[in-house]
């Protein structure tokens, strides 16, 4: 290995150490930190972010990268250097003054958002949102883009993605989802047989641990804790922290949150150890990350065959509680479709409509085609048109998500991309793996995990998400596998007339 490449690795090891410390501080903040620790913690994290930024934009480091880019490197080293240059370019292009200003305004916007949502007071939040939007527009200009500012922001979460192309996939998806949601609505409401029962928390935690072990999550290289909002933090591939949340009246909530985070965790644990701290040891995009969580949560966890394995575990852990519920009943209960106002409570069928609406509004805001003042009205109109429900107030409408207060424009699409990637990957895995359904019914999840390791995890950021999708599934991302999955599954669950089923 060349001397320069060795120096590059040393420099990256420093950045990695700072990022690990950051990750651990934020994990601790969400799990065990006493409340009064918050202001000192916020300061420590700000200092560490500043150090990461300084180490990244360092001029000597820029020269080193330029020298390496011109050198004759093996494919793996060249890919690391290429991706590090990409990251550094993004960091260098945005003036420090803009970064600080964004940090300041988004802190204020978050505080205002919390109050505005609590008291349903849109005018309290909207001036700050307008400021955040303006700063993000300036950031997009600084970063540069080909066709619209939204591309520059989206690129942060889904490198190499193109808004126009994603919007086209989403438009097709929306056109198919709206009649499907209507047909399910016509089939009449379904009763949730899991409701009005008590599921003790210790047994729910035991269930979470059991499911994660079965999925192949390695507890020597990770752990599960509690937090208000479930999340996953990869401190390193050998130290992956998951959290879940528990409600004694709601078994599905903790079960599916745990499976979801477990999917994220398996991806983190599957990243190549030899490339730790380098781009090839990192997740490729948020969309692919979400594909891993959604695959386990929905394609596996909400399938009928999975319930065959799950049901005996439930009977053992919650003795007597589910005596009158059979596997079919459980499967129906965790797949109830009901258009609702709140994205995070949405089912598999309606979820993407919430995302498509957000992406279209975000693009219009960034282009200047929509004013912040007109956002609540547009939001309510679209909810009525797409989902047939109307928010009674802004708290359960335009104010429901925290994302925009952080300035996270361009982030939402990655959730829907995750659902589409998950369906396409799972359909391919099912074609390639003999008897996958039977194995899932027996709790043998290893073949699926190994397939995902080989096709997705080991590559880190060697390819873009789009390339990875082509390599793993043989084609570009499209909405067909996802729609086929929905039509097949919900067509059967809701006895839809075959005319509505376009599988
Ligand atoms: Zn997720």
Short mmCIF file of N, CA, C and O in Angstrom, two decimals, residues 311-373:
data_model
loop_
_atom_site.label_atom_id
_atom_site.label_comp_id
_atom_site.label_asym_id
_atom_site.label_seq_id
_atom_site.Cartn_x
_atom_site.Cartn_y
_atom_site.Cartn_z
N UNK A 311 -46.32 -17.40 16.14
CA UNK A 311 -47.46 -17.71 17.01
C UNK A 311 -47.09 -18.58 18.23
O UNK A 311 -47.48 -18.24 19.35
N UNK A 312 -46.33 -19.65 18.04
CA UNK A 312 -45.94 -20.46 19.22
C UNK A 312 -45.11 -19.65 20.22
O UNK A 312 -45.21 -19.85 21.43
N UNK A 313 -44.28 -18.73 19.72
CA UNK A 313 -43.49 -17.89 20.63
C UNK A 313 -44.42 -17.02 21.47
O UNK A 313 -44.23 -16.85 22.66
N UNK A 314 -45.45 -16.47 20.80
CA UNK A 314 -46.40 -15.59 21.49
C UNK A 314 -47.17 -16.36 22.56
O UNK A 314 -47.37 -15.87 23.67
N UNK A 315 -47.57 -17.59 22.21
CA UNK A 315 -48.36 -18.38 23.17
C UNK A 315 -47.53 -18.70 24.40
O UNK A 315 -48.03 -18.74 25.52
N UNK A 316 -46.23 -18.89 24.21
CA UNK A 316 -45.35 -19.20 25.32
C UNK A 316 -45.08 -17.96 26.18
O UNK A 316 -45.08 -18.02 27.40
N UNK A 317 -44.84 -16.81 25.52
CA UNK A 317 -44.46 -15.60 26.25
C UNK A 317 -45.64 -14.87 26.87
O UNK A 317 -45.49 -14.13 27.84
N UNK A 318 -46.83 -15.03 26.26
CA UNK A 318 -48.03 -14.36 26.79
C UNK A 318 -49.10 -15.41 27.06
O UNK A 318 -50.13 -15.46 26.38
N UNK A 319 -48.86 -16.28 28.07
CA UNK A 319 -49.77 -17.41 28.27
C UNK A 319 -51.21 -16.94 28.50
O UNK A 319 -51.46 -16.04 29.29
N UNK A 320 -52.14 -17.55 27.76
CA UNK A 320 -53.56 -17.25 27.93
C UNK A 320 -54.06 -16.00 27.23
O UNK A 320 -55.25 -15.86 26.99
N UNK A 321 -53.14 -15.10 26.85
CA UNK A 321 -53.58 -13.80 26.34
C UNK A 321 -54.18 -13.90 24.94
O UNK A 321 -55.10 -13.17 24.59
N UNK A 322 -53.65 -14.82 24.12
CA UNK A 322 -54.08 -14.87 22.72
C UNK A 322 -54.76 -16.20 22.37
O UNK A 322 -54.77 -16.60 21.20
N UNK A 323 -55.34 -16.84 23.40
CA UNK A 323 -55.93 -18.16 23.18
C UNK A 323 -56.96 -18.20 22.05
O UNK A 323 -57.07 -19.18 21.33
N UNK A 324 -57.75 -17.12 21.91
CA UNK A 324 -58.82 -17.12 20.92
C UNK A 324 -58.37 -16.55 19.57
O UNK A 324 -59.18 -16.33 18.68
N UNK A 325 -57.05 -16.27 19.42
CA UNK A 325 -56.57 -15.69 18.15
C UNK A 325 -55.77 -16.76 17.40
O UNK A 325 -54.83 -17.33 17.94
N UNK A 326 -56.16 -17.05 16.17
CA UNK A 326 -55.39 -18.01 15.37
C UNK A 326 -54.43 -17.27 14.44
O UNK A 326 -54.50 -16.04 14.33
N UNK A 327 -53.51 -17.98 13.79
CA UNK A 327 -52.52 -17.31 12.95
C UNK A 327 -53.14 -16.42 11.87
O UNK A 327 -52.65 -15.32 11.61
N UNK A 328 -54.23 -16.88 11.26
CA UNK A 328 -54.89 -16.04 10.24
C UNK A 328 -55.42 -14.75 10.86
O UNK A 328 -55.30 -13.67 10.26
N UNK A 329 -55.98 -14.87 12.05
CA UNK A 329 -56.52 -13.69 12.73
C UNK A 329 -55.42 -12.70 13.08
O UNK A 329 -55.57 -11.48 12.92
N UNK A 330 -54.28 -13.25 13.53
CA UNK A 330 -53.14 -12.39 13.87
C UNK A 330 -52.64 -11.68 12.60
O UNK A 330 -52.41 -10.47 12.59
N UNK A 331 -52.51 -12.44 11.54
CA UNK A 331 -52.04 -11.89 10.27
C UNK A 331 -52.96 -10.77 9.77
O UNK A 331 -52.49 -9.72 9.33
N UNK A 332 -54.28 -11.00 9.87
CA UNK A 332 -55.23 -9.96 9.45
C UNK A 332 -55.07 -8.71 10.33
O UNK A 332 -55.08 -7.59 9.82
N UNK A 333 -54.90 -8.92 11.63
CA UNK A 333 -54.84 -7.79 12.56
C UNK A 333 -53.62 -6.90 12.33
O UNK A 333 -53.69 -5.69 12.48
N UNK A 334 -52.49 -7.50 11.96
CA UNK A 334 -51.29 -6.67 11.75
C UNK A 334 -51.21 -6.13 10.32
O UNK A 334 -50.22 -5.51 9.94
N UNK A 335 -52.29 -6.38 9.55
CA UNK A 335 -52.32 -5.85 8.18
C UNK A 335 -53.61 -5.09 7.91
O UNK A 335 -54.13 -5.10 6.79
N UNK A 336 -54.13 -4.43 8.95
CA UNK A 336 -55.34 -3.63 8.75
C UNK A 336 -54.97 -2.35 8.00
O UNK A 336 -53.99 -1.69 8.33
N UNK A 337 -55.74 -2.06 6.95
CA UNK A 337 -55.51 -0.85 6.16
C UNK A 337 -56.59 0.17 6.49
O UNK A 337 -57.78 -0.14 6.42
N UNK A 338 -56.15 1.37 6.87
CA UNK A 338 -57.11 2.41 7.21
C UNK A 338 -56.46 3.77 6.95
O UNK A 338 -55.50 4.12 7.61
N UNK A 339 -56.95 4.51 5.95
CA UNK A 339 -56.37 5.83 5.68
C UNK A 339 -56.45 6.68 6.95
O UNK A 339 -57.48 6.71 7.61
N UNK A 340 -55.32 7.30 7.31
CA UNK A 340 -55.30 8.08 8.54
C UNK A 340 -54.48 9.34 8.31
O UNK A 340 -53.84 9.51 7.29
N UNK A 341 -54.52 10.22 9.30
CA UNK A 341 -53.87 11.52 9.15
C UNK A 341 -52.38 11.47 9.40
O UNK A 341 -51.62 12.29 8.89
N UNK A 342 -51.95 10.52 10.25
CA UNK A 342 -50.58 10.55 10.76
C UNK A 342 -49.68 9.54 10.03
O UNK A 342 -49.94 8.34 10.05
N UNK A 343 -48.62 10.05 9.42
CA UNK A 343 -47.71 9.21 8.65
C UNK A 343 -47.16 8.03 9.44
O UNK A 343 -47.19 6.89 8.96
N UNK A 344 -46.65 8.29 10.66
CA UNK A 344 -45.95 7.20 11.36
C UNK A 344 -46.89 6.10 11.83
O UNK A 344 -46.45 5.04 12.23
N UNK A 345 -48.21 6.36 11.76
CA UNK A 345 -49.17 5.31 12.12
C UNK A 345 -49.74 4.63 10.89
O UNK A 345 -50.59 3.74 11.00
N UNK A 346 -49.27 5.03 9.71
CA UNK A 346 -49.87 4.54 8.47
C UNK A 346 -49.50 3.08 8.19
O UNK A 346 -48.44 2.62 8.56
N UNK A 347 -50.41 2.36 7.54
CA UNK A 347 -50.18 0.97 7.15
C UNK A 347 -49.36 0.91 5.86
O UNK A 347 -49.06 1.93 5.25
N UNK A 348 -49.06 -0.33 5.48
CA UNK A 348 -48.21 -0.58 4.31
C UNK A 348 -48.77 -0.01 3.00
O UNK A 348 -48.02 0.36 2.11
N UNK A 349 -50.11 0.03 2.88
CA UNK A 349 -50.73 0.48 1.63
C UNK A 349 -50.75 2.01 1.53
O UNK A 349 -50.41 2.59 0.50
N UNK A 350 -51.14 2.67 2.63
CA UNK A 350 -51.31 4.13 2.56
C UNK A 350 -50.02 4.91 2.84
O UNK A 350 -49.92 6.08 2.49
N UNK A 351 -49.02 4.25 3.43
CA UNK A 351 -47.81 4.96 3.88
C UNK A 351 -47.17 5.82 2.78
O UNK A 351 -46.86 6.99 2.97
N UNK A 352 -46.98 5.23 1.62
CA UNK A 352 -46.26 5.96 0.58
C UNK A 352 -47.01 7.20 0.09
O UNK A 352 -46.38 8.13 -0.42
N UNK A 353 -48.34 7.19 0.21
CA UNK A 353 -49.09 8.38 -0.19
C UNK A 353 -48.71 9.57 0.69
O UNK A 353 -48.64 10.71 0.22
N UNK A 354 -48.45 9.30 1.96
CA UNK A 354 -48.01 10.37 2.87
C UNK A 354 -46.66 10.94 2.40
O UNK A 354 -46.40 12.14 2.49
N UNK A 355 -45.80 10.07 1.92
CA UNK A 355 -44.46 10.50 1.48
C UNK A 355 -44.52 11.27 0.17
O UNK A 355 -43.87 12.30 0.00
N UNK A 356 -45.32 10.76 -0.77
CA UNK A 356 -45.40 11.39 -2.09
C UNK A 356 -45.91 12.82 -1.95
O UNK A 356 -45.38 13.76 -2.55
N UNK A 357 -46.91 13.00 -1.10
CA UNK A 357 -47.45 14.33 -0.82
C UNK A 357 -46.35 15.26 -0.30
O UNK A 357 -46.18 16.39 -0.77
N UNK A 358 -45.54 14.76 0.65
CA UNK A 358 -44.49 15.60 1.22
C UNK A 358 -43.44 15.96 0.18
O UNK A 358 -42.97 17.08 0.11
N UNK A 359 -43.04 14.99 -0.63
CA UNK A 359 -42.01 15.27 -1.62
C UNK A 359 -42.49 16.33 -2.61
O UNK A 359 -41.75 17.24 -2.97
N UNK A 360 -43.75 16.22 -3.05
CA UNK A 360 -44.25 17.20 -4.03
C UNK A 360 -44.31 18.59 -3.43
O UNK A 360 -43.95 19.58 -4.09
N UNK A 361 -44.74 18.70 -2.17
CA UNK A 361 -44.78 20.01 -1.52
C UNK A 361 -43.36 20.56 -1.33
O UNK A 361 -43.12 21.75 -1.56
N UNK A 362 -42.42 19.71 -0.94
CA UNK A 362 -41.03 20.15 -0.75
C UNK A 362 -40.43 20.69 -2.04
O UNK A 362 -39.77 21.74 -2.05
N UNK A 363 -40.65 19.97 -3.12
CA UNK A 363 -40.09 20.42 -4.41
C UNK A 363 -40.68 21.77 -4.80
O UNK A 363 -39.97 22.65 -5.27
N UNK A 364 -42.00 21.92 -4.61
CA UNK A 364 -42.66 23.18 -4.96
C UNK A 364 -42.12 24.32 -4.10
O UNK A 364 -41.87 25.43 -4.59
N UNK A 365 -41.88 24.05 -2.82
CA UNK A 365 -41.32 25.07 -1.92
C UNK A 365 -39.93 25.49 -2.39
O UNK A 365 -39.61 26.68 -2.49
N UNK A 366 -39.08 24.50 -2.68
CA UNK A 366 -37.70 24.79 -3.09
C UNK A 366 -37.64 25.53 -4.42
O UNK A 366 -36.80 26.39 -4.62
N UNK A 367 -38.56 25.19 -5.33
CA UNK A 367 -38.60 25.86 -6.63
C UNK A 367 -39.17 27.26 -6.53
O UNK A 367 -39.06 28.05 -7.46
N UNK A 368 -39.86 27.55 -5.39
CA UNK A 368 -40.51 28.85 -5.24
C UNK A 368 -41.91 28.87 -5.83
O UNK A 368 -42.52 29.93 -5.97
N UNK A 369 -42.45 27.70 -6.18
CA UNK A 369 -43.81 27.63 -6.72
C UNK A 369 -44.86 27.63 -5.62
O UNK A 369 -46.06 27.72 -5.88
N UNK A 370 -44.41 27.45 -4.38
CA UNK A 370 -45.35 27.38 -3.24
C UNK A 370 -44.77 28.21 -2.12
O UNK A 370 -43.59 28.07 -1.77
N UNK A 371 -45.60 29.09 -1.54
CA UNK A 371 -45.17 29.91 -0.40
C UNK A 371 -45.45 29.15 0.90
O UNK A 371 -46.43 28.40 0.98
N UNK A 372 -44.59 29.37 1.89
CA UNK A 372 -44.77 28.70 3.18
C UNK A 372 -46.17 28.97 3.74
O UNK A 372 -46.82 28.08 4.29
N UNK A 373 -46.68 30.20 3.55
CA UNK A 373 -48.02 30.54 4.07
C UNK A 373 -49.13 29.68 3.47
O UNK A 373 -50.16 29.49 4.09
#
